[in-house]
Amino acid sequence: MGRLINGPNGPFIGKAGSYIGYVVNGVGYIKGNYRRRTKAPTEDEAFNREKFAVAQRYLRPLINYVRPGFKGYNPRFQGFAAAKSYLMRNALKVIDRKIVIDPALVKICFGNLHLPDNIKCEFQEPNLMRVSWDPSGIGASDQAMVLFHNSEAGHPYGNVYGNYRKSGEENILVENSHGTTLHGYLAFITEDRSRQSDTVYLGKFEF
């Protein structure tokens, strides 16, 4: 039995006959009951499923970043789903039927909040990554979102809500044993979480 929202003219949630109603981001949807598929997937369908799975595995460790980072991305979807959609369209490539993700094209944040000038990133031994920027200008209370991602191990290092823009820097402790590769990212998000900037790729760091 479905449950009406906002009266008889509003969307409903639940099952009504052969239909299922649900609401995503305030928008009502309706679909037919799920029917179990008996046919095996085609080669192309199986390959598309694998691309979806690769994107899912890559972003899963970054869920705490991309949820606020892709807030308001689209009226229909945002957060993790939006980040995965962006990755699949822009950072996922197929080379000789091998699925590859280009970390330089991955985004952890999407928006139009202005970025500071003179963004720099440097490694300071033994295991400190220092990210700096020009602290002048508007948005002094914006917070830095800083990430160093070991994509092979699926391990993130950083702060979702780091130092304020006015501080001019953020220092992140990382694990950098021999053979480790880290990919760095920087973005900014307002203190009230209403807006966020685009992502800056800080580079690839090999140890």
Coordinates of C-alpha atoms in Angstrom, one line a residue, residues 37-140:
R37 CA 15.8 -11.1 -15.8
T38 CA 16.3 -14.6 -17.1
K39 CA 18.5 -13.9 -20.1
A40 CA 22.3 -13.6 -19.6
P41 CA 23.7 -10.1 -20.2
T42 CA 25.3 -9.4 -23.6
E43 CA 29.0 -8.7 -23.8
D44 CA 28.4 -5.0 -24.0
E45 CA 26.0 -5.0 -21.1
A46 CA 28.5 -7.0 -18.9
F47 CA 31.3 -4.5 -19.9
N48 CA 29.1 -1.5 -19.0
R49 CA 28.3 -3.1 -15.6
E50 CA 32.1 -3.5 -15.0
K51 CA 32.7 0.1 -15.8
F52 CA 30.0 1.0 -13.3
A53 CA 31.6 -1.3 -10.7
V54 CA 35.1 0.2 -11.3
A55 CA 33.8 3.7 -10.7
Q56 CA 32.0 2.6 -7.6
R57 CA 35.1 1.0 -6.1
Y58 CA 37.2 4.0 -6.9
L59 CA 35.0 6.5 -5.3
R60 CA 33.7 4.5 -2.3
P61 CA 36.7 5.5 -0.1
L62 CA 36.0 9.1 -1.0
I63 CA 32.4 9.2 -0.1
N64 CA 32.8 11.7 2.8
Y65 CA 34.4 14.1 0.3
V66 CA 32.1 13.8 -2.7
R67 CA 28.9 13.9 -0.7
P68 CA 29.3 17.5 0.3
G69 CA 31.6 18.2 -2.7
F70 CA 28.8 17.4 -5.2
K71 CA 26.0 18.9 -3.3
G72 CA 23.5 20.6 -5.6
Y73 CA 25.2 19.3 -8.7
N74 CA 21.9 18.6 -10.4
P75 CA 18.3 19.0 -9.5
R76 CA 17.7 15.3 -9.9
F77 CA 20.8 13.9 -8.2
Q78 CA 23.9 15.0 -6.2
G79 CA 26.5 13.7 -3.8
F80 CA 28.0 10.3 -4.5
A81 CA 25.8 9.5 -7.4
A82 CA 26.7 12.8 -9.1
A83 CA 30.4 12.3 -8.5
K84 CA 30.3 8.8 -10.0
S85 CA 28.4 10.1 -13.0
Y86 CA 31.0 12.8 -13.5
L87 CA 33.8 10.3 -13.2
M88 CA 32.3 7.9 -15.7
R89 CA 31.8 10.6 -18.3
N90 CA 35.1 12.5 -17.8
A91 CA 37.8 10.4 -16.1
L92 CA 37.0 6.8 -17.1
K93 CA 38.7 5.6 -20.2
V94 CA 38.8 2.3 -22.1
I95 CA 42.1 1.3 -23.6
D96 CA 42.1 -2.1 -25.5
R97 CA 39.1 -3.1 -23.5
K98 CA 40.8 -2.3 -20.3
I99 CA 39.0 0.1 -17.9
V100 CA 41.3 2.9 -16.7
I101 CA 40.6 5.9 -14.5
D102 CA 42.7 9.0 -14.9
P103 CA 43.2 10.5 -11.4
A104 CA 44.0 13.9 -12.9
L105 CA 40.5 14.2 -14.3
V106 CA 38.7 13.0 -11.1
K107 CA 36.8 15.7 -9.1
I108 CA 36.0 15.6 -5.4
C109 CA 34.1 18.9 -5.6
F110 CA 32.0 20.7 -8.2
G111 CA 30.8 24.3 -7.9
N112 CA 31.5 27.9 -8.7
L113 CA 32.9 29.2 -5.5
H114 CA 36.0 31.2 -6.4
L115 CA 39.4 29.6 -5.8
P116 CA 42.4 31.5 -4.3
D117 CA 45.5 32.4 -6.3
N118 CA 49.0 31.0 -5.9
I119 CA 48.0 27.4 -5.0
K120 CA 51.1 25.3 -4.2
C121 CA 51.8 21.8 -2.9
E122 CA 55.1 20.5 -1.6
F123 CA 56.3 17.4 0.3
Q124 CA 58.0 18.0 3.6
E125 CA 59.8 15.0 5.0
P126 CA 59.2 12.7 6.6
N127 CA 55.5 12.4 5.8
L128 CA 53.9 15.8 5.5
M129 CA 52.2 17.3 2.5
R130 CA 51.9 21.1 2.7
V131 CA 49.3 22.9 0.6
S132 CA 49.3 26.7 0.5
W133 CA 47.4 29.5 -1.2
D134 CA 47.0 33.2 -1.2
P135 CA 44.8 34.0 1.9
S136 CA 43.8 37.5 0.8
G137 CA 40.5 38.3 -0.8
I138 CA 36.9 37.4 0.0
G139 CA 35.7 34.2 1.6
A140 CA 38.0 34.2 4.6

